[in-house]
C-alpha positions in Angstrom: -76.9 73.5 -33.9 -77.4 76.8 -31.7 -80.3 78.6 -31.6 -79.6 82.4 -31.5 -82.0 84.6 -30.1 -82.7 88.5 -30.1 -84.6 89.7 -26.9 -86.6 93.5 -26.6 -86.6 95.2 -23.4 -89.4 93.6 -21.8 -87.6 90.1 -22.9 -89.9 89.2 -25.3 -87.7 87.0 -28.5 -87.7 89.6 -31.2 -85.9 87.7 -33.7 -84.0 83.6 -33.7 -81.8 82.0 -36.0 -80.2 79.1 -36.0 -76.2 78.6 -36.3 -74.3 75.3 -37.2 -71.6 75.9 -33.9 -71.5 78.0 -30.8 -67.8 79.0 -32.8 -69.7 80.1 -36.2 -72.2 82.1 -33.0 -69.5 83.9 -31.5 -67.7 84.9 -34.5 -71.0 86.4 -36.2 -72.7 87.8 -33.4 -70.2 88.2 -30.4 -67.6 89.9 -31.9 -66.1 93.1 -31.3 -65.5 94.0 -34.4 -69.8 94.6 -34.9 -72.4 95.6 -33.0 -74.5 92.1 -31.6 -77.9 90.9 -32.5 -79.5 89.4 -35.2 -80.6 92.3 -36.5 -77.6 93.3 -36.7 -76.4 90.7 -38.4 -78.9 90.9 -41.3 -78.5 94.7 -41.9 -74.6 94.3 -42.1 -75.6 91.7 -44.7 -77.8 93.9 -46.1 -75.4 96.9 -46.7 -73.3 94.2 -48.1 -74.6 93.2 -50.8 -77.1 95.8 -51.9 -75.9 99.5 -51.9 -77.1 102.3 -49.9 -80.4 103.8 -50.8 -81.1 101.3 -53.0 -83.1 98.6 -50.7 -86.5 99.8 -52.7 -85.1 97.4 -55.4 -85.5 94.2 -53.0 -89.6 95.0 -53.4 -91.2 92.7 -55.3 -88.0 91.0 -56.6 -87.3 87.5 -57.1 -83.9 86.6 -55.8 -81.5 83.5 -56.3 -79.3 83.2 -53.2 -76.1 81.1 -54.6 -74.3 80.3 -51.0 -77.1 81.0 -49.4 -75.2 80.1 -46.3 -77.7 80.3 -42.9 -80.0 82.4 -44.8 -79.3 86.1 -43.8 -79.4 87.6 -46.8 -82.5 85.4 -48.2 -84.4 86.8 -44.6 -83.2 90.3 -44.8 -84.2 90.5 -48.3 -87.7 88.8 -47.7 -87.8 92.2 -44.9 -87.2 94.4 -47.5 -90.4 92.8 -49.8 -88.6 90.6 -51.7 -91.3 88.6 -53.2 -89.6 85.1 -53.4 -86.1 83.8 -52.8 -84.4 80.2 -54.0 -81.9 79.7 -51.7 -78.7 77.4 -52.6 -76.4 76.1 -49.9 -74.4 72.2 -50.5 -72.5 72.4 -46.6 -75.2 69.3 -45.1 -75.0 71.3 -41.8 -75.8 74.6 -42.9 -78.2 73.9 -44.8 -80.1 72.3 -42.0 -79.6 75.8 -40.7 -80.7 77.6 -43.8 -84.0 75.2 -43.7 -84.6 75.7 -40.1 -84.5 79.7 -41.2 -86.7 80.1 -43.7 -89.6 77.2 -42.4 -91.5 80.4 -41.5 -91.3 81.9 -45.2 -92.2 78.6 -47.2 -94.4 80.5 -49.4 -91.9 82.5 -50.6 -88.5 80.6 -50.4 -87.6 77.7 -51.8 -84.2 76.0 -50.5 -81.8 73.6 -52.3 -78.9 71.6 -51.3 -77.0 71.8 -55.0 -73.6 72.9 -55.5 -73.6 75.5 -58.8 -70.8 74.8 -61.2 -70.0 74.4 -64.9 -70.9 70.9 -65.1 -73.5 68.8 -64.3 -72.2 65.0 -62.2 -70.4 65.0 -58.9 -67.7 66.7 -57.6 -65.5 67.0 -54.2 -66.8 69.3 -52.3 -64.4 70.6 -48.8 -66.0 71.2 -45.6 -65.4 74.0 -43.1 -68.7 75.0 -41.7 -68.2 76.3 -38.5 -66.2 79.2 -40.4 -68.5 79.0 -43.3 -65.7 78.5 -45.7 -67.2 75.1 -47.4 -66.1 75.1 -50.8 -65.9 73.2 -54.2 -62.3 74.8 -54.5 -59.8 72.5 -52.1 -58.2 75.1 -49.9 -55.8 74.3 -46.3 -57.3 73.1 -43.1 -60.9 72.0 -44.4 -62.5 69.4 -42.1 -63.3 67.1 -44.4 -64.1 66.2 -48.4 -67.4 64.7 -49.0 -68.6 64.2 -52.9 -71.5 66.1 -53.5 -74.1 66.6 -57.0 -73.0 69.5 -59.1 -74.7 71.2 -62.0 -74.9 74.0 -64.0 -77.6 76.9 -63.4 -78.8 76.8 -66.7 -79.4 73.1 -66.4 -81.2 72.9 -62.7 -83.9 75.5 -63.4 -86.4 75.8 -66.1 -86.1 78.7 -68.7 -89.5 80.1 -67.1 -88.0 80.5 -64.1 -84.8 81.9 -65.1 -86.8 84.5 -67.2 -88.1 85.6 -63.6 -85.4 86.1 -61.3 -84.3 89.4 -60.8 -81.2 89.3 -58.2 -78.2 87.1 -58.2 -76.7 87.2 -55.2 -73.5 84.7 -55.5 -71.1 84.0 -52.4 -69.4 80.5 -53.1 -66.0 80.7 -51.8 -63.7 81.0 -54.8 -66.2 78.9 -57.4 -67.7 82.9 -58.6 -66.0 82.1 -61.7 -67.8 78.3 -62.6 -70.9 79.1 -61.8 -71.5 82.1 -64.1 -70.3 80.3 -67.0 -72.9 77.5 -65.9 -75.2 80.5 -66.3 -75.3 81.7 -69.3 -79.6 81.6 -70.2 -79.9 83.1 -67.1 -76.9 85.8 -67.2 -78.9 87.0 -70.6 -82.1 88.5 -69.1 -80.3 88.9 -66.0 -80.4 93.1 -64.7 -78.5 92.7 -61.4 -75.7 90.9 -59.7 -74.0 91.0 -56.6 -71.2 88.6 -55.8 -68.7 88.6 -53.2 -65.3 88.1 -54.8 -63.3 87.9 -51.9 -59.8 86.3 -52.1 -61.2 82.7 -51.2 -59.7 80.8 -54.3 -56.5 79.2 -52.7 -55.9 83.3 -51.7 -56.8 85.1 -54.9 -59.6 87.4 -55.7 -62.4 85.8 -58.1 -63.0 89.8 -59.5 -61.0 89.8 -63.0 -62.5 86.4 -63.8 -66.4 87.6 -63.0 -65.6 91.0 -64.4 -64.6 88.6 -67.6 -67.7 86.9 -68.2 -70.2 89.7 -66.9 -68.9 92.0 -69.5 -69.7 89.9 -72.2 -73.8 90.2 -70.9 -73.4 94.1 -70.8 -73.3 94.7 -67.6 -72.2 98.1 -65.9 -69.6 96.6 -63.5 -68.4 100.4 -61.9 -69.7 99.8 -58.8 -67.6 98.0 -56.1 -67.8 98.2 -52.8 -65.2 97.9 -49.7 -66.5 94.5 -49.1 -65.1 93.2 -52.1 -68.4 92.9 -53.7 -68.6 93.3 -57.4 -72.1 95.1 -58.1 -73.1 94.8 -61.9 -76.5 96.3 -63.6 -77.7 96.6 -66.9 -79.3 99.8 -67.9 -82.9 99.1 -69.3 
């Protein structure tokens, strides 16, 4: 585990987060493809997932955070006045990681090690976490396969607090698809979703499939972004 920090002029820590692998550090924050830091880090996540001029909607907002990951999103978001986050992450290391992230926002977070599905039992789940790339769908060159509890949205959380959350925010390497039909009580009172659908499902794009099931909960699905991020509201 390697514990990133940020530094201000005067070399006082700014910001810290912790990382599974000094590989996982260098690809995230040393790269020259983006600008280093933390900070950095969290506002590329930021413009990510939520579109431009529209962080106002974090305030206030209860968030579920499916591949939660290290916790980026869940600690930008908390920034931006997000009044309480449930992050979800099943990769053992990173979700020491994620823990270690958020211990300073325990009153607002609340952290899980579940993977989401369309089931509920136990399920093979393939490790790659110093690339974050763990996944319920097998893919080549995964570390390991460790068996892992699986269940549906609907079934983990009470209908109270499904009523509640605001956000989904969904990265889950190619199982997009699964867990929204494992969410159907929640996908009902849902107004926003933001899901990466990347090609991470043995090379394909998750998009037609989550466009699919979204549609049928009335969602306006016109908006998405370069990062192959499928943005859906529903107008109220």
């Amino acid at each position: 585990m390697i514990l990133m920090k940020d530094y201000s002029v005067n070399h006082k820590c700014k910001e810290e987060i912790y990382i599974p692998s000094i590989e996982r550090a260098a690809k995230r924050y040393l790269s020259n493809n983006i600008a280093p830091g933390i900070r950095n880090g969290k506002k590329k996540m930021l413009n990510k997932y939520i579109p431009q001029n529209s962080n106002n909607m974090l305030e206030g907002s209860k968030i579920l955070d499916v591949g939660a990951n290290i916790g980026e999103f869940s600690l930008v978001a908390l920034d931006n006045g997000a009044q309480k986050v449930i992050a979800i992450e099943p990769d053992p290391l990173i979700y020491y990681a994620l823990k270690e992230n958020l211990k300073m926002h325990l009153n607002k977070t609340e952290v899980y090690d579940i993977a989401f599905s369309n089931f509920n039992g136990r399920e093979t789940f393939y490790l790659q976490s110093n690339t974050a790339d763990s996944s319920l769908v097998e893919f080549d060159n995964y570390e390991k396969a460790i068996e892992v509890k699986v269940c549906k949205i609907d079934s983990f959380f009470d209908q109270e607090i499904l009523d509640k959350i605001d956000i989904l925010k969904m990265d889950a390497e190619g199982g997009e698809p699964e867990i929204l039909k494992g969410a159907q009580r929640l996908l009902e009172n849902l107004n926003y979703v933001t899901i990466d659908v990347s090609a991470e499902r043995k090379g394909e794009k998750t998009m037609k499939d989550c466009k699919k099931i979204l549609k049928k909960y009335n969602f306006d699905l016109r908006i998405v972004n370069e990062e192959n991020v499928l943005i859906g509201r529903k107008d109220n």
